[in-house]
Coordinates of C-alpha atoms and ligand atoms in Angstrom, one line a residue:
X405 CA 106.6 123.0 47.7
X406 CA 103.2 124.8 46.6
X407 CA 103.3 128.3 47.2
X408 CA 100.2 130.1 49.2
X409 CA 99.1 132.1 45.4
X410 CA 99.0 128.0 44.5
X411 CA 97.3 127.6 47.5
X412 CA 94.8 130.6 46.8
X413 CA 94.4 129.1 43.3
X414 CA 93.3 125.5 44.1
X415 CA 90.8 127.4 46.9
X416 CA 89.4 129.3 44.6
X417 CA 89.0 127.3 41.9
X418 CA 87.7 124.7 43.8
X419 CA 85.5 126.1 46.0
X420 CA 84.5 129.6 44.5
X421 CA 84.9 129.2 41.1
X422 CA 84.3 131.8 38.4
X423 CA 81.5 134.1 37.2
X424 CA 80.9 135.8 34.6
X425 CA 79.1 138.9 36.4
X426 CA 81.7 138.5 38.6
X427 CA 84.8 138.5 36.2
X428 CA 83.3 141.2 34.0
X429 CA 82.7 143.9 37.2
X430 CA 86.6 143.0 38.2
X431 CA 87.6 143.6 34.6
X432 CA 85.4 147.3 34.8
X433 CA 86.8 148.5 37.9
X434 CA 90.1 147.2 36.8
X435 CA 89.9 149.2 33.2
X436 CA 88.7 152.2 34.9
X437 CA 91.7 152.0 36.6
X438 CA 90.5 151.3 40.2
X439 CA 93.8 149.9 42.7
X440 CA 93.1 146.2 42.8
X441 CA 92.3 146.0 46.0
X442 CA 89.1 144.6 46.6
X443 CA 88.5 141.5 48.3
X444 CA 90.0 138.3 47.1
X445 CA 87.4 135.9 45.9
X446 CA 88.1 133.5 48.4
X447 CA 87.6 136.2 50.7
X448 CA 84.3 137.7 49.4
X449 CA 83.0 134.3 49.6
X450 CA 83.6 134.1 53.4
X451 CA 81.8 137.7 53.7
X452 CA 78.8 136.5 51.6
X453 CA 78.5 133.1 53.4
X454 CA 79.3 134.9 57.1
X455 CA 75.8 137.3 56.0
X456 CA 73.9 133.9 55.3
X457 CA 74.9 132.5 58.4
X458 CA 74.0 135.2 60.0
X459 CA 70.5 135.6 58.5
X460 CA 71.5 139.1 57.3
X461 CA 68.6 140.8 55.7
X462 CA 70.6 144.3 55.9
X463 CA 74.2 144.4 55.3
X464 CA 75.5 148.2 55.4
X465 CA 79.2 148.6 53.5
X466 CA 82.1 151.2 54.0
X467 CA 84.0 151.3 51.2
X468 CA 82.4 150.6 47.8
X469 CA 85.3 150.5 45.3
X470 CA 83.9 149.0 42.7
X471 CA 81.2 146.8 43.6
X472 CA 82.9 143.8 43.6
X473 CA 81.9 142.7 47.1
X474 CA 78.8 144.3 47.4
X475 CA 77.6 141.8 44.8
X476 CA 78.4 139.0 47.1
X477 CA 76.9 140.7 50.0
X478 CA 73.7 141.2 47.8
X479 CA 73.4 137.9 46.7
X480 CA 74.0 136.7 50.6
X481 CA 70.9 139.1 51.6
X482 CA 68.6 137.4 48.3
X483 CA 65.5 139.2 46.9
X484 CA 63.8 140.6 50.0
X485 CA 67.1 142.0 51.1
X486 CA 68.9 145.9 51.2
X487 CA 72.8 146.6 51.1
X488 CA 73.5 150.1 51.5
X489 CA 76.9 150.8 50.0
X490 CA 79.4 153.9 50.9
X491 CA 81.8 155.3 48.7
X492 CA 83.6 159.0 49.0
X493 CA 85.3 158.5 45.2
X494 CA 82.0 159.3 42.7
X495 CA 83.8 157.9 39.7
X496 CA 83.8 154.9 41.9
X497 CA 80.4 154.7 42.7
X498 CA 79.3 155.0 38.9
X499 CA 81.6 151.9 38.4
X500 CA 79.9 150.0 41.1
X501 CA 76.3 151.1 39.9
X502 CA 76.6 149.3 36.1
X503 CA 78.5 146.5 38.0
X504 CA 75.2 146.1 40.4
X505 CA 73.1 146.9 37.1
X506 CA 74.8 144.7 35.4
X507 CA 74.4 141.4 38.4
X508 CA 71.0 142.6 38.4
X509 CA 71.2 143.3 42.1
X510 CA 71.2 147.4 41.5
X511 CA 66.7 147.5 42.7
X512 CA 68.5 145.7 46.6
X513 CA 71.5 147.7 46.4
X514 CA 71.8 151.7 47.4
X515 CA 74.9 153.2 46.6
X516 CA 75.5 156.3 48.9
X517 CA 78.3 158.8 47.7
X518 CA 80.1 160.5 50.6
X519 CA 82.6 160.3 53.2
X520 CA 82.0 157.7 55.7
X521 CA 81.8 160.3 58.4
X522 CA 79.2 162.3 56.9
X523 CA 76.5 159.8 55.5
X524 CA 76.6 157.2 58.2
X525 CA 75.2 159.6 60.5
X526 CA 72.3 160.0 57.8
X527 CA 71.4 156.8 58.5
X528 CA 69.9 156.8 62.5
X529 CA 66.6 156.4 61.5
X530 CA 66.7 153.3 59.2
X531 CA 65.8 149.9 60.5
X532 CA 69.7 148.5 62.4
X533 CA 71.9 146.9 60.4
X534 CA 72.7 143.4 60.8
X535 CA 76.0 143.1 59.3
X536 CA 78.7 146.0 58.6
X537 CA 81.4 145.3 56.3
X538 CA 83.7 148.4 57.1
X539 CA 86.6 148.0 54.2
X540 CA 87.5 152.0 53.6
X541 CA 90.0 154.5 54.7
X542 CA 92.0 152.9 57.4
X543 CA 92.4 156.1 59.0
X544 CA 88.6 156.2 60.1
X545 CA 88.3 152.7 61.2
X546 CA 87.3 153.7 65.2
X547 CA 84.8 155.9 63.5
X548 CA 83.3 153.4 61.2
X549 CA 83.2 151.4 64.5
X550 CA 81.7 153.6 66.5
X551 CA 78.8 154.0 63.6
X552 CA 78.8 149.8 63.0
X553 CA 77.7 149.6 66.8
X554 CA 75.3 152.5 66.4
X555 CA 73.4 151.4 63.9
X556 CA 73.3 148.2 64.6
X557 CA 71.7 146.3 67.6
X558 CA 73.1 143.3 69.9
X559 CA 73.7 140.4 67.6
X560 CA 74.7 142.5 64.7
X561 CA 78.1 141.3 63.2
X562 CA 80.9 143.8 62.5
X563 CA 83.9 142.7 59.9
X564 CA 86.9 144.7 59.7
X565 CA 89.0 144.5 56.6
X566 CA 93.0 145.1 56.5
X567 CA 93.7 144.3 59.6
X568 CA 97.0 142.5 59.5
X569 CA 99.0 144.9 56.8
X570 CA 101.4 142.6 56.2
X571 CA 102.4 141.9 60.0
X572 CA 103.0 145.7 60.4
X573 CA 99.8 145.8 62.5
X574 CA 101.9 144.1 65.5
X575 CA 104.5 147.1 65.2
X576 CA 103.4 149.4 67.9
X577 CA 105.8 152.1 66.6
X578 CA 104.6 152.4 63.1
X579 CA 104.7 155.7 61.2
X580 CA 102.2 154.1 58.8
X581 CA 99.1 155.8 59.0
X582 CA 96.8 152.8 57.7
X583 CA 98.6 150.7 60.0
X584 CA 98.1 152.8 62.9
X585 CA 94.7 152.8 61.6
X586 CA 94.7 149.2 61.7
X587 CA 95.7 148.9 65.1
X588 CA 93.6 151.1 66.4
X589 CA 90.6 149.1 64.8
X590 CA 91.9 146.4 66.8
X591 CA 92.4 148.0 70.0
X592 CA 89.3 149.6 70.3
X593 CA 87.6 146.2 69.6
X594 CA 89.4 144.4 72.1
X595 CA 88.5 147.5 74.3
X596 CA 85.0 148.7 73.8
X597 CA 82.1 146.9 75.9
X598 CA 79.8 147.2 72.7
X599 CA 82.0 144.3 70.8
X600 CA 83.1 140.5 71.5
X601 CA 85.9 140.3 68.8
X602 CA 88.6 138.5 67.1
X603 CA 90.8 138.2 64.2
X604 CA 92.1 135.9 61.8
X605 CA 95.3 136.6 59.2
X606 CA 94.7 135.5 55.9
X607 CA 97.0 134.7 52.9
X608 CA 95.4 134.9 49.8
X609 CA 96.3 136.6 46.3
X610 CA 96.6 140.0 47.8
X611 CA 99.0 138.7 50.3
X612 CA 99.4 138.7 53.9
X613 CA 96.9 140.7 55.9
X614 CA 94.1 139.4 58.2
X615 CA 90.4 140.1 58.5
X616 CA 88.8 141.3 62.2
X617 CA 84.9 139.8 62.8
X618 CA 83.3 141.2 65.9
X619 CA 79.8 140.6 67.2
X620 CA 78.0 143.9 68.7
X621 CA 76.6 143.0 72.5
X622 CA 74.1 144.9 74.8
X623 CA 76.6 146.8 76.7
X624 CA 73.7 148.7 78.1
X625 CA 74.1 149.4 82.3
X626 CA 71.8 147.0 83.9
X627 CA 71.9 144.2 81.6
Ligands
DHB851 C1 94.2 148.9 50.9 C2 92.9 149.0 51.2 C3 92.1 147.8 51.2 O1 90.8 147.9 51.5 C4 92.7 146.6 51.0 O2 91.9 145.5 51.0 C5 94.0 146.5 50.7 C6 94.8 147.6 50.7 C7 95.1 150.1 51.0 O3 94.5 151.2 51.0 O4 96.3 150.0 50.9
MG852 MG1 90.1 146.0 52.0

């Protein structure tokens, strides 16, 4: 019986397949000694095909690491296209720049160093967002929510990685901050007027965890 890292294999072999701009930013974060815990392939590939579908032009990301999906996102958003790119860790952020330099994405692609909670605010005045990836400290996912619907508009598309945590997320008792992060997440989408949500669990090479997508609506009194 095939096991699901079989599974993951034959996916993405078959329908991602392999890159060299790709392998050699996962082999810089990986030798800089960055957790491996970026998206899995198959996974980036659902992000970058979810901002095509979408007709992202402007993706905003929480949670840089090293660059890994950004380069997907700024491939999704092509030429005429901005990702703006948050990452509190500076070390990481110089990864991710000579990764984007080096996928000749960097001139679509702004990196901004900071905590979440301090640059997102920054960004009121830009044009909205039309899809958040928020993918960074679990702890502030209802902030990073919050932000997503903020500076966004309706039809905007939220996606909320880690979700699932190995099943803990179901645990209501959990002394597991990122899980309790996690569920939170989850509750305030299911809760908040601003978002239509739901959530899938995946099983992929990092294991078992589950990705949240939500759409932002016109909550607005009156509608
Ligand atoms: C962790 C964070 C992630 O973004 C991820 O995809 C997997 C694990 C973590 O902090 O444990
Ligand atoms: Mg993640």
């Amino acid at each position: 019986m095939p096991s699901h890292d079989d599974v993951d294999a034959f996916l993405t072999e078959t329908l991602v397949g392999s890159d060299p701009t790709l392998d050699a930013a996962l082999r810089a974060q990986h030798d800089a000694g960055l957790p491996a815990i970026e998206v899995a392939p198959v996974n980036a590939k659902f992000l970058h095909l979810l901002t095509r579908i979408a007709g992202a032009r402007r993706v905003l990301e929480v949670g840089t690491l090293g660059g890994y999906s950004t380069i997907w996102f700024a491939r999704a958003v092509g030429t005429g296209g901005r990702v703006v790119t948050i990452e509190a860790e500076p070390a990481n952020a110089d990864i991710a720049r000579a990764n984007l330099e080096r996928a000749g994405v960097a001139g679509r692609v702004e990196v901004r160093v900071g905590r979440g909670a301090d640059v997102l605010p920054t960004l009121v005045d830009e044009e909205p967002f039309d899809l958040v990836f928020i993918d960074a400290d679990k702890e502030s996912n209802e902030t990073y929510l919050d932000w997503a619907a903020r500076l966004g508009r309706p039809g905007t598309v939220v996606v909320l990685d880690n979700v699932v945590r190995g099943g803990e997320v179901a645990d209501a008792g959990t002394s597991d901050s990122k899980v309790q992060g996690a569920r939170r997440g989850i509750l305030m989408l299911g809760s908040d007027p601003r978002f239509d949500a739901t959530a899938l669990q995946t099983l992929d090479r990092k294991g078992w965890d589950g990705v949240a997508v939500a759409i932002v609506v016109d909550s607005s009194p009156g509608r």
